[in-house]
Structures are given as structure tokens and as C-alpha cells.
Amino acid sequence: MKLPPIKLDFLRLLTDDTGILQHSKFAIPKRKEGYSTDDNARALIACTRYYTVQGNSQIERLIDVYLSFMLYMQRPDGRLYNFLRYNREFMDDASSEDCMGRTLWACGNCMNSLLPSKKKMLSKEIFDKTFPWASSFKSLRAKALSILGLCHYQKAYPQDQNVALNVKTLADQLLNYYKSVSSDDWNWFEPYLTYINGRLPHALFLAYNSTRDEEYLQVAKESLDFLLQVQMIDDKFVPIGNNGWYERGGERAFYDQQSIEASCMVETALEALQVTGDKKYRRAAHIIFEWFLGRNSKGFSVYNAETGGCHDGITPYGLNLNEGAEATVSYLLARLKMEVLNGL
């Protein structure tokens, strides 16, 4: 498969001196709806990954913007506001757990990178202030995102023995949910499939790398294989639709399909390939990535090669023509991750 060139034009268009704007109207930034910490954390991961892959110092300006945004959004108690108006007023009183988990992932990723030391120092400061809240997280996805951040932290600070203990604590919690819910025909952590499902097995693959606990690896493979079984139809990736999700024993929703779902499944399949060496995950990653390029249930290219942006998803009637931050950065995360295939 020939991969499209990595193009940051639309990411730059969506980013101003404050941060990356949440939404666009078609391919024009939509300032009315402001910014989110979620999107700036994702953009920080993408640009850090780009810096590692391409070694381009020009990307540092964007990294500074996203780090500065997260610093501004962090409250004195370590939690983060998630939404900011265009005039820089906070829109919410307290951060969501997923937002904090994604912040931990982004900051851990920065620490475990080739970025200049002062950027890594700031990332560590934000991480260390946020992490105490992870022990009270109820959201499984927030726990999973925290594990992703911790595993990067561990690589940056391998002498810190507490990091592996924290990985184990959170991974054991995921395992307990899996054991209480899963069955022979439902290898999952919850009685439903909703959003960014791939992050749960992704976290357990990384937890296995951190701890070498074989049970994490077993559940990571079982749950990922279950997701692939459910979401691969006629050799195409068909993510769970957000208009109804999929409850065990019920009918799964096929639309609206979101770009973020393809992105996190590409990353998880590639992590599985690296950990297990099983080539079926290489093939899965290719098929899932091609969802962006037209190998999907509607036959439309979700990625816009002209702008470098990505459409927000696929509806029953065709493409959602808006190109927002979540979709655009999700595409970039998957595209940059596909670079690792060269060495596998």
C-alpha cells in the first residue's frame, strides 16, 4: 500500500497562538466553538511523533503552542479545564476524566521523546500535577489513557520504581472489569462497545511490555481479536457507529462512523504486531488505515489529500464534510504510526 505523504498544512491552519481550534465549517476554521484540551493533547502527541519521525525542528513552534495551552488549562489542584472560548474564557468547571487521561498520555509521550529538555521538564510538571487524580478515575478509557502515559514515563525515568506499580494498579483494574463482564462470545470489558474501544487492549499491550505479566497480554489479544471480529465486514473496517453504539445482545450501530475509531485501532493493531510478531495484525492495520482512503462502507476518501485535513466521519448519507481537529489529528496519529511498519 502506498501511503499518502505526511502533510501538516491543515493542522497549521487550525492552530493559532492559543491552540488548535476544535471545529471547522468544511475546511475553514470555526472560531465560535473555541478549543479543547482533548484536541490540544492529541495534537501534542502527533507533533511529538512527527518530530521523532521527521526530525524537523520547525514543528517545535506548534509543540510550544500545545504545551502552553495545556499549562494554561491546568487548575491549581492539577485537574484541567477542557473547553476554552475563543476569547480565552473557560467554558467548564471541571475536567472530564478522559481529558485528564489524554493529558497524561500526551505529557508522558513528550517526556519519552527527542524534544529539547525544557519541553520535557514542563511535560513532567503537568503530568505530576495531574496524575494523583488517576486513582479516582471511574472511566475505563481514562484508566487506559493513563497507562499509555505511564508507560512512556517509565521509559523516560526507568529508575522510578513507582511507575511500574502504578501501571500494574490500573491494568489490574481493567482486568477485573474484563473478568466480570466477558464471556465466550463477548470478550470485552463492558456490556457494550462505544467509543475509542481500541485504547483498552492498547493499554494492556503496553502494560505487558512494562510488567511482563502474561495475563495482560492474553486479555489484550482476546479483546483486540474480538474488536476485529466485530468491526471487519467484507474485508473492510466498519467501526461501531456513535448513533446507538453496540450493546451486548442488541443491534450494533453502523453510523455515524468516526475518524478517531479508525485511528486508535490502527495504533492498537500496530502495537499488537510489535508485541506479538503476529502478521495478522500487520494486515489488520493496513485494512483499517485504508478506511481513511476509501476502503470503507461508502467508498469515500475520508482523508482530504488536497487540504491535509480529515473529514469528521461517515454518515448514512455520505461524508460529514467538516474537517475538525479530532478527525484531522486522529488521521495524523495513524499515518505517523504507520511509519513503524518500515521496521517490522
PDB file of C-alpha atoms in Angstrom, residues 77-343:
ATOM      1  CA  ASP A  77      -5.358  21.337  42.059  1.00  0.00           C
ATOM      2  CA  GLY A  78      -3.919  19.546  38.998  1.00  0.00           C
ATOM      3  CA  ARG A  79      -7.166  18.956  37.125  1.00  0.00           C
ATOM      4  CA  LEU A  80      -7.642  20.616  33.740  1.00  0.00           C
ATOM      5  CA  TYR A  81     -10.425  22.598  32.208  1.00  0.00           C
ATOM      6  CA  ASN A  82     -11.380  21.003  28.902  1.00  0.00           C
ATOM      7  CA  PHE A  83     -13.135  23.768  26.953  1.00  0.00           C
ATOM      8  CA  LEU A  84     -11.960  27.314  26.229  1.00  0.00           C
ATOM      9  CA  ARG A  85     -13.848  30.021  24.347  1.00  0.00           C
ATOM     10  CA  TYR A  86     -12.166  31.891  21.531  1.00  0.00           C
ATOM     11  CA  ASN A  87     -11.809  34.881  23.903  1.00  0.00           C
ATOM     12  CA  ARG A  88      -9.867  32.608  26.301  1.00  0.00           C
ATOM     13  CA  GLU A  89     -12.608  32.238  28.901  1.00  0.00           C
ATOM     14  CA  PHE A  90     -13.050  28.808  30.486  1.00  0.00           C
ATOM     15  CA  MET A  91     -16.272  27.078  29.492  1.00  0.00           C
ATOM     16  CA  ASP A  92     -16.422  24.277  32.080  1.00  0.00           C
ATOM     17  CA  ASP A  93     -15.918  23.993  35.829  1.00  0.00           C
ATOM     18  CA  ALA A  94     -14.039  20.703  35.987  1.00  0.00           C
ATOM     19  CA  SER A  95     -12.241  18.429  33.581  1.00  0.00           C
ATOM     20  CA  SER A  96     -13.558  15.107  32.347  1.00  0.00           C
ATOM     21  CA  GLU A  97     -11.594  12.022  33.347  1.00  0.00           C
ATOM     22  CA  ASP A  98     -10.859  11.175  29.702  1.00  0.00           C
ATOM     23  CA  CYS A  99      -9.411  14.666  29.209  1.00  0.00           C
ATOM     24  CA  MET A 100      -7.045  14.154  32.145  1.00  0.00           C
ATOM     25  CA  GLY A 101      -6.092  10.684  30.926  1.00  0.00           C
ATOM     26  CA  ARG A 102      -5.337  12.079  27.477  1.00  0.00           C
ATOM     27  CA  THR A 103      -3.223  14.818  29.086  1.00  0.00           C
ATOM     28  CA  LEU A 104      -1.197  12.148  30.904  1.00  0.00           C
ATOM     29  CA  TRP A 105      -0.668  10.294  27.626  1.00  0.00           C
ATOM     30  CA  ALA A 106       0.434  13.465  25.830  1.00  0.00           C
ATOM     31  CA  CYS A 107       2.822  14.556  28.566  1.00  0.00           C
ATOM     32  CA  GLY A 108       4.285  11.076  29.006  1.00  0.00           C
ATOM     33  CA  ASN A 109       4.816  10.931  25.257  1.00  0.00           C
ATOM     34  CA  CYS A 110       6.721  14.240  25.384  1.00  0.00           C
ATOM     35  CA  MET A 111       8.930  13.029  28.233  1.00  0.00           C
ATOM     36  CA  ASN A 112       9.833   9.909  26.258  1.00  0.00           C
ATOM     37  CA  SER A 113      10.933  11.795  23.146  1.00  0.00           C
ATOM     38  CA  LEU A 114      13.811  13.586  21.477  1.00  0.00           C
ATOM     39  CA  LEU A 115      12.377  17.013  22.315  1.00  0.00           C
ATOM     40  CA  PRO A 116      14.577  19.643  23.990  1.00  0.00           C
ATOM     41  CA  SER A 117      14.882  19.172  27.755  1.00  0.00           C
ATOM     42  CA  LYS A 118      12.826  22.199  28.827  1.00  0.00           C
ATOM     43  CA  LYS A 119       9.777  20.972  26.906  1.00  0.00           C
ATOM     44  CA  LYS A 120      10.161  17.598  28.599  1.00  0.00           C
ATOM     45  CA  MET A 121      10.528  19.274  32.007  1.00  0.00           C
ATOM     46  CA  LEU A 122       7.255  21.149  31.526  1.00  0.00           C
ATOM     47  CA  SER A 123       5.526  17.964  30.371  1.00  0.00           C
ATOM     48  CA  LYS A 124       6.679  16.218  33.553  1.00  0.00           C
ATOM     49  CA  GLU A 125       5.400  19.061  35.712  1.00  0.00           C
ATOM     50  CA  ILE A 126       1.927  18.924  34.120  1.00  0.00           C
ATOM     51  CA  PHE A 127       1.905  15.109  34.368  1.00  0.00           C
ATOM     52  CA  ASP A 128       2.958  15.052  38.024  1.00  0.00           C
ATOM     53  CA  LYS A 129       0.229  17.526  38.996  1.00  0.00           C
ATOM     54  CA  THR A 130      -2.462  15.629  37.075  1.00  0.00           C
ATOM     55  CA  PHE A 131      -1.592  12.043  37.954  1.00  0.00           C
ATOM     56  CA  PRO A 132      -2.853  11.952  41.588  1.00  0.00           C
ATOM     57  CA  TRP A 133      -6.387  12.180  40.175  1.00  0.00           C
ATOM     58  CA  ALA A 134      -5.952   8.924  38.245  1.00  0.00           C
ATOM     59  CA  SER A 135      -6.565   6.841  41.367  1.00  0.00           C
ATOM     60  CA  SER A 136     -10.164   8.090  41.461  1.00  0.00           C
ATOM     61  CA  PHE A 137     -10.932   7.616  37.743  1.00  0.00           C
ATOM     62  CA  LYS A 138     -14.106   5.643  37.024  1.00  0.00           C
ATOM     63  CA  SER A 139     -13.823   5.773  33.221  1.00  0.00           C
ATOM     64  CA  LEU A 140     -12.094   2.718  31.759  1.00  0.00           C
ATOM     65  CA  ARG A 141     -10.814   4.808  28.882  1.00  0.00           C
ATOM     66  CA  ALA A 142      -9.287   7.337  31.268  1.00  0.00           C
ATOM     67  CA  LYS A 143      -7.534   4.454  33.036  1.00  0.00           C
ATOM     68  CA  ALA A 144      -6.283   3.128  29.690  1.00  0.00           C
ATOM     69  CA  LEU A 145      -5.023   6.542  28.558  1.00  0.00           C
ATOM     70  CA  SER A 146      -3.260   6.938  31.906  1.00  0.00           C
ATOM     71  CA  ILE A 147      -1.484   3.618  31.343  1.00  0.00           C
ATOM     72  CA  LEU A 148      -0.297   4.868  27.945  1.00  0.00           C
ATOM     73  CA  GLY A 149       1.150   7.947  29.642  1.00  0.00           C
ATOM     74  CA  LEU A 150       2.726   5.959  32.468  1.00  0.00           C
ATOM     75  CA  CYS A 151       4.445   3.552  30.084  1.00  0.00           C
ATOM     76  CA  HIS A 152       6.098   6.479  28.320  1.00  0.00           C
ATOM     77  CA  TYR A 153       7.005   7.977  31.716  1.00  0.00           C
ATOM     78  CA  GLN A 154       8.635   4.676  32.684  1.00  0.00           C
ATOM     79  CA  LYS A 155      10.842   4.735  29.592  1.00  0.00           C
ATOM     80  CA  ALA A 156      11.872   8.317  30.365  1.00  0.00           C
ATOM     81  CA  TYR A 157      12.532   7.564  34.059  1.00  0.00           C
ATOM     82  CA  PRO A 158      13.301   3.835  34.301  1.00  0.00           C
ATOM     83  CA  GLN A 159      14.783   4.255  37.781  1.00  0.00           C
ATOM     84  CA  ASP A 160      11.410   5.305  39.243  1.00  0.00           C
ATOM     85  CA  GLN A 161      10.024   2.029  40.626  1.00  0.00           C
ATOM     86  CA  ASN A 162       6.642   3.572  41.476  1.00  0.00           C
ATOM     87  CA  VAL A 163       5.735   3.961  37.812  1.00  0.00           C
ATOM     88  CA  ALA A 164       5.541   0.202  37.161  1.00  0.00           C
ATOM     89  CA  LEU A 165       3.454  -0.207  40.328  1.00  0.00           C
ATOM     90  CA  ASN A 166       1.014   2.418  39.072  1.00  0.00           C
ATOM     91  CA  VAL A 167       0.814   0.691  35.678  1.00  0.00           C
ATOM     92  CA  LYS A 168       0.013  -2.576  37.440  1.00  0.00           C
ATOM     93  CA  THR A 169      -2.662  -0.992  39.640  1.00  0.00           C
ATOM     94  CA  LEU A 170      -4.538   0.480  36.664  1.00  0.00           C
ATOM     95  CA  ALA A 171      -4.039  -2.572  34.427  1.00  0.00           C
ATOM     96  CA  ASP A 172      -5.372  -4.860  37.183  1.00  0.00           C
ATOM     97  CA  GLN A 173      -8.482  -2.682  37.345  1.00  0.00           C
ATOM     98  CA  LEU A 174      -9.043  -3.160  33.601  1.00  0.00           C
ATOM     99  CA  LEU A 175      -8.507  -6.896  34.069  1.00  0.00           C
ATOM    100  CA  ASN A 176     -11.107  -7.042  36.841  1.00  0.00           C
ATOM    101  CA  TYR A 177     -13.699  -5.406  34.593  1.00  0.00           C
ATOM    102  CA  TYR A 178     -12.862  -7.873  31.834  1.00  0.00           C
ATOM    103  CA  LYS A 179     -13.230 -10.880  34.125  1.00  0.00           C
ATOM    104  CA  SER A 180     -16.562  -9.674  35.457  1.00  0.00           C
ATOM    105  CA  VAL A 181     -18.142  -8.987  32.047  1.00  0.00           C
ATOM    106  CA  SER A 182     -16.529 -11.183  29.377  1.00  0.00           C
ATOM    107  CA  SER A 183     -17.970 -14.475  28.167  1.00  0.00           C
ATOM    108  CA  ASP A 184     -17.275 -16.996  25.398  1.00  0.00           C
ATOM    109  CA  ASP A 185     -18.974 -14.787  22.792  1.00  0.00           C
ATOM    110  CA  TRP A 186     -18.244 -11.367  24.311  1.00  0.00           C
ATOM    111  CA  ASN A 187     -14.530 -10.811  25.000  1.00  0.00           C
ATOM    112  CA  TRP A 188     -14.865  -7.321  26.339  1.00  0.00           C
ATOM    113  CA  PHE A 189     -14.577  -5.135  29.461  1.00  0.00           C
ATOM    114  CA  GLU A 190     -18.109  -3.733  29.367  1.00  0.00           C
ATOM    115  CA  PRO A 191     -21.544  -4.984  28.254  1.00  0.00           C
ATOM    116  CA  TYR A 192     -21.378  -2.554  25.311  1.00  0.00           C
ATOM    117  CA  LEU A 193     -18.973  -1.176  22.725  1.00  0.00           C
ATOM    118  CA  THR A 194     -18.858   2.592  22.482  1.00  0.00           C
ATOM    119  CA  TYR A 195     -16.004   4.941  21.540  1.00  0.00           C
ATOM    120  CA  ILE A 196     -12.198   4.591  21.220  1.00  0.00           C
ATOM    121  CA  ASN A 197     -12.598   0.911  22.109  1.00  0.00           C
ATOM    122  CA  GLY A 198      -9.130   0.091  20.823  1.00  0.00           C
ATOM    123  CA  ARG A 199      -7.473   2.044  23.632  1.00  0.00           C
ATOM    124  CA  LEU A 200      -8.341  -0.671  26.182  1.00  0.00           C
ATOM    125  CA  PRO A 201      -6.357  -3.521  24.567  1.00  0.00           C
ATOM    126  CA  HIS A 202      -3.734  -0.951  23.532  1.00  0.00           C
ATOM    127  CA  ALA A 203      -3.154  -0.121  27.201  1.00  0.00           C
ATOM    128  CA  LEU A 204      -2.834  -3.787  28.153  1.00  0.00           C
ATOM    129  CA  PHE A 205      -0.264  -4.464  25.406  1.00  0.00           C
ATOM    130  CA  LEU A 206       1.819  -1.621  26.844  1.00  0.00           C
ATOM    131  CA  ALA A 207       1.209  -2.829  30.409  1.00  0.00           C
ATOM    132  CA  TYR A 208       2.552  -6.227  29.355  1.00  0.00           C
ATOM    133  CA  ASN A 209       5.678  -4.556  27.965  1.00  0.00           C
ATOM    134  CA  SER A 210       6.081  -2.734  31.270  1.00  0.00           C
ATOM    135  CA  THR A 211       5.475  -5.632  33.669  1.00  0.00           C
ATOM    136  CA  ARG A 212       5.778  -8.841  31.566  1.00  0.00           C
ATOM    137  CA  ASP A 213       2.544 -10.048  33.152  1.00  0.00           C
ATOM    138  CA  GLU A 214       1.266 -12.698  30.724  1.00  0.00           C
ATOM    139  CA  GLU A 215      -2.341 -12.166  31.776  1.00  0.00           C
ATOM    140  CA  TYR A 216      -2.255  -8.631  30.385  1.00  0.00           C
ATOM    141  CA  LEU A 217      -1.028  -9.990  27.057  1.00  0.00           C
ATOM    142  CA  GLN A 218      -3.705 -12.683  26.937  1.00  0.00           C
ATOM    143  CA  VAL A 219      -6.559 -10.254  27.587  1.00  0.00           C
ATOM    144  CA  ALA A 220      -5.082  -7.670  25.204  1.00  0.00           C
ATOM    145  CA  LYS A 221      -5.073 -10.240  22.381  1.00  0.00           C
ATOM    146  CA  GLU A 222      -8.521 -11.630  23.206  1.00  0.00           C
ATOM    147  CA  SER A 223     -10.150  -8.207  23.359  1.00  0.00           C
ATOM    148  CA  LEU A 224      -8.416  -6.883  20.239  1.00  0.00           C
ATOM    149  CA  ASP A 225      -9.334 -10.012  18.278  1.00  0.00           C
ATOM    150  CA  PHE A 226     -12.927  -9.537  19.422  1.00  0.00           C
ATOM    151  CA  LEU A 227     -12.924  -5.924  18.184  1.00  0.00           C
ATOM    152  CA  LEU A 228     -11.503  -7.025  14.842  1.00  0.00           C
ATOM    153  CA  GLN A 229     -14.114  -9.776  14.529  1.00  0.00           C
ATOM    154  CA  VAL A 230     -16.962  -7.325  15.196  1.00  0.00           C
ATOM    155  CA  GLN A 231     -15.650  -4.461  13.069  1.00  0.00           C
ATOM    156  CA  MET A 232     -14.268  -6.231   9.987  1.00  0.00           C
ATOM    157  CA  ILE A 233     -17.016  -6.820   7.421  1.00  0.00           C
ATOM    158  CA  ASP A 234     -16.322  -7.982   3.853  1.00  0.00           C
ATOM    159  CA  ASP A 235     -12.632  -7.192   4.324  1.00  0.00           C
ATOM    160  CA  LYS A 236     -13.388  -3.603   5.290  1.00  0.00           C
ATOM    161  CA  PHE A 237     -13.119  -1.841   8.631  1.00  0.00           C
ATOM    162  CA  VAL A 238     -16.597  -0.792   9.821  1.00  0.00           C
ATOM    163  CA  PRO A 239     -16.279   0.933  13.207  1.00  0.00           C
ATOM    164  CA  ILE A 240     -19.087   0.949  15.751  1.00  0.00           C
ATOM    165  CA  GLY A 241     -21.329   3.924  14.947  1.00  0.00           C
ATOM    166  CA  ASN A 242     -21.847   6.600  17.588  1.00  0.00           C
ATOM    167  CA  ASN A 243     -25.586   6.785  16.798  1.00  0.00           C
ATOM    168  CA  GLY A 244     -26.545   3.995  19.170  1.00  0.00           C
ATOM    169  CA  TRP A 245     -23.253   2.145  19.823  1.00  0.00           C
ATOM    170  CA  TYR A 246     -23.496  -1.641  20.353  1.00  0.00           C
ATOM    171  CA  GLU A 247     -24.984  -3.226  23.462  1.00  0.00           C
ATOM    172  CA  ARG A 248     -24.435  -6.935  24.055  1.00  0.00           C
ATOM    173  CA  GLY A 249     -27.433  -8.845  22.694  1.00  0.00           C
ATOM    174  CA  GLY A 250     -28.631  -5.839  20.697  1.00  0.00           C
ATOM    175  CA  GLU A 251     -28.168  -4.440  17.205  1.00  0.00           C
ATOM    176  CA  ARG A 252     -24.913  -2.625  16.529  1.00  0.00           C
ATOM    177  CA  ALA A 253     -24.942   0.882  15.073  1.00  0.00           C
ATOM    178  CA  PHE A 254     -23.167   1.223  11.728  1.00  0.00           C
ATOM    179  CA  TYR A 255     -23.238   5.050  11.591  1.00  0.00           C
ATOM    180  CA  ASP A 256     -22.030   7.636  12.251  1.00  0.00           C
ATOM    181  CA  GLN A 257     -18.508   6.265  11.831  1.00  0.00           C
ATOM    182  CA  GLN A 258     -15.856   8.474  13.407  1.00  0.00           C
ATOM    183  CA  SER A 259     -12.281   9.010  12.230  1.00  0.00           C
ATOM    184  CA  ILE A 260     -10.942   8.603  15.758  1.00  0.00           C
ATOM    185  CA  GLU A 261     -12.137   4.978  15.816  1.00  0.00           C
ATOM    186  CA  ALA A 262     -10.028   4.024  12.807  1.00  0.00           C
ATOM    187  CA  SER A 263      -7.064   5.885  14.246  1.00  0.00           C
ATOM    188  CA  CYS A 264      -6.978   4.156  17.620  1.00  0.00           C
ATOM    189  CA  MET A 265      -7.496   0.746  16.011  1.00  0.00           C
ATOM    190  CA  VAL A 266      -4.539   1.318  13.657  1.00  0.00           C
ATOM    191  CA  GLU A 267      -2.366   2.180  16.655  1.00  0.00           C
ATOM    192  CA  THR A 268      -3.565  -0.839  18.627  1.00  0.00           C
ATOM    193  CA  ALA A 269      -3.056  -3.279  15.761  1.00  0.00           C
ATOM    194  CA  LEU A 270       0.484  -1.981  15.252  1.00  0.00           C
ATOM    195  CA  GLU A 271       1.203  -2.269  18.976  1.00  0.00           C
ATOM    196  CA  ALA A 272      -0.062  -5.863  18.833  1.00  0.00           C
ATOM    197  CA  LEU A 273       2.225  -6.540  15.871  1.00  0.00           C
ATOM    198  CA  GLN A 274       5.243  -5.176  17.739  1.00  0.00           C
ATOM    199  CA  VAL A 275       4.494  -7.160  20.894  1.00  0.00           C
ATOM    200  CA  THR A 276       3.414 -10.486  19.376  1.00  0.00           C
ATOM    201  CA  GLY A 277       5.054 -10.532  15.943  1.00  0.00           C
ATOM    202  CA  ASP A 278       1.791 -11.961  14.558  1.00  0.00           C
ATOM    203  CA  LYS A 279       1.486 -10.814  10.937  1.00  0.00           C
ATOM    204  CA  LYS A 280      -2.323 -10.848  11.056  1.00  0.00           C
ATOM    205  CA  TYR A 281      -2.071  -7.552  12.916  1.00  0.00           C
ATOM    206  CA  ARG A 282       0.028  -6.057  10.118  1.00  0.00           C
ATOM    207  CA  ARG A 283      -2.734  -6.901   7.652  1.00  0.00           C
ATOM    208  CA  ALA A 284      -5.384  -5.549  10.033  1.00  0.00           C
ATOM    209  CA  ALA A 285      -3.513  -2.249  10.406  1.00  0.00           C
ATOM    210  CA  HIS A 286      -3.356  -1.845   6.616  1.00  0.00           C
ATOM    211  CA  ILE A 287      -7.065  -2.561   6.145  1.00  0.00           C
ATOM    212  CA  ILE A 288      -8.081  -0.235   8.983  1.00  0.00           C
ATOM    213  CA  PHE A 289      -5.857   2.598   7.737  1.00  0.00           C
ATOM    214  CA  GLU A 290      -7.358   2.252   4.278  1.00  0.00           C
ATOM    215  CA  TRP A 291     -10.718   3.227   5.831  1.00  0.00           C
ATOM    216  CA  PHE A 292      -9.361   6.790   5.607  1.00  0.00           C
ATOM    217  CA  LEU A 293      -8.543   6.339   1.918  1.00  0.00           C
ATOM    218  CA  GLY A 294     -11.846   4.935   0.651  1.00  0.00           C
ATOM    219  CA  ARG A 295     -11.862   1.285   1.723  1.00  0.00           C
ATOM    220  CA  ASN A 296     -14.990   1.770   3.797  1.00  0.00           C
ATOM    221  CA  SER A 297     -18.719   1.041   3.678  1.00  0.00           C
ATOM    222  CA  LYS A 298     -19.440   4.100   1.489  1.00  0.00           C
ATOM    223  CA  GLY A 299     -16.334   4.091  -0.708  1.00  0.00           C
ATOM    224  CA  PHE A 300     -15.419   7.718   0.093  1.00  0.00           C
ATOM    225  CA  SER A 301     -11.965   9.018   0.963  1.00  0.00           C
ATOM    226  CA  VAL A 302     -12.296  10.398   4.494  1.00  0.00           C
ATOM    227  CA  TYR A 303      -8.827  11.930   4.308  1.00  0.00           C
ATOM    228  CA  ASN A 304      -8.678  15.089   2.183  1.00  0.00           C
ATOM    229  CA  ALA A 305      -5.348  14.946   0.345  1.00  0.00           C
ATOM    230  CA  GLU A 306      -5.878  18.464  -1.004  1.00  0.00           C
ATOM    231  CA  THR A 307      -6.101  20.206   2.383  1.00  0.00           C
ATOM    232  CA  GLY A 308      -4.266  17.694   4.577  1.00  0.00           C
ATOM    233  CA  GLY A 309      -7.364  17.625   6.779  1.00  0.00           C
ATOM    234  CA  CYS A 310      -9.665  14.731   7.540  1.00  0.00           C
ATOM    235  CA  HIS A 311     -13.448  14.655   7.393  1.00  0.00           C
ATOM    236  CA  ASP A 312     -15.215  14.137  10.698  1.00  0.00           C
ATOM    237  CA  GLY A 313     -16.640  10.786   9.652  1.00  0.00           C
ATOM    238  CA  ILE A 314     -19.148   8.857   7.579  1.00  0.00           C
ATOM    239  CA  THR A 315     -22.919   9.216   7.946  1.00  0.00           C
ATOM    240  CA  PRO A 316     -25.636   7.002   6.393  1.00  0.00           C
ATOM    241  CA  TYR A 317     -25.804   9.593   3.594  1.00  0.00           C
ATOM    242  CA  GLY A 318     -22.077  10.008   2.921  1.00  0.00           C
ATOM    243  CA  LEU A 319     -19.232  12.089   4.286  1.00  0.00           C
ATOM    244  CA  ASN A 320     -19.520  14.597   7.088  1.00  0.00           C
ATOM    245  CA  LEU A 321     -17.818  17.353   5.116  1.00  0.00           C
ATOM    246  CA  ASN A 322     -16.457  19.247   8.126  1.00  0.00           C
ATOM    247  CA  GLU A 323     -12.761  18.754   8.897  1.00  0.00           C
ATOM    248  CA  GLY A 324     -12.348  19.202  12.641  1.00  0.00           C
ATOM    249  CA  ALA A 325      -9.349  18.913  14.931  1.00  0.00           C
ATOM    250  CA  GLU A 326     -10.241  15.497  16.341  1.00  0.00           C
ATOM    251  CA  ALA A 327     -10.547  13.897  12.902  1.00  0.00           C
ATOM    252  CA  THR A 328      -7.524  15.660  11.415  1.00  0.00           C
ATOM    253  CA  VAL A 329      -5.219  14.857  14.322  1.00  0.00           C
ATOM    254  CA  SER A 330      -6.563  11.303  14.544  1.00  0.00           C
ATOM    255  CA  TYR A 331      -5.627  10.744  10.917  1.00  0.00           C
ATOM    256  CA  LEU A 332      -2.133  12.148  11.529  1.00  0.00           C
ATOM    257  CA  LEU A 333      -1.630   9.914  14.570  1.00  0.00           C
ATOM    258  CA  ALA A 334      -2.496   6.854  12.492  1.00  0.00           C
ATOM    259  CA  ARG A 335      -0.464   7.972   9.476  1.00  0.00           C
ATOM    260  CA  LEU A 336       2.611   8.685  11.583  1.00  0.00           C
ATOM    261  CA  LYS A 337       2.242   5.370  13.392  1.00  0.00           C
ATOM    262  CA  MET A 338       2.179   3.566  10.035  1.00  0.00           C
ATOM    263  CA  GLU A 339       5.815   4.642   9.613  1.00  0.00           C
ATOM    264  CA  VAL A 340       6.813   1.961  12.158  1.00  0.00           C
ATOM    265  CA  LEU A 341       5.810  -0.715   9.632  1.00  0.00           C
ATOM    266  CA  ASN A 342       9.026   0.025   7.762  1.00  0.00           C
ATOM    267  CA  GLY A 343      10.973  -1.616  10.566  1.00  0.00           C
TER     268      GLY A 343
END
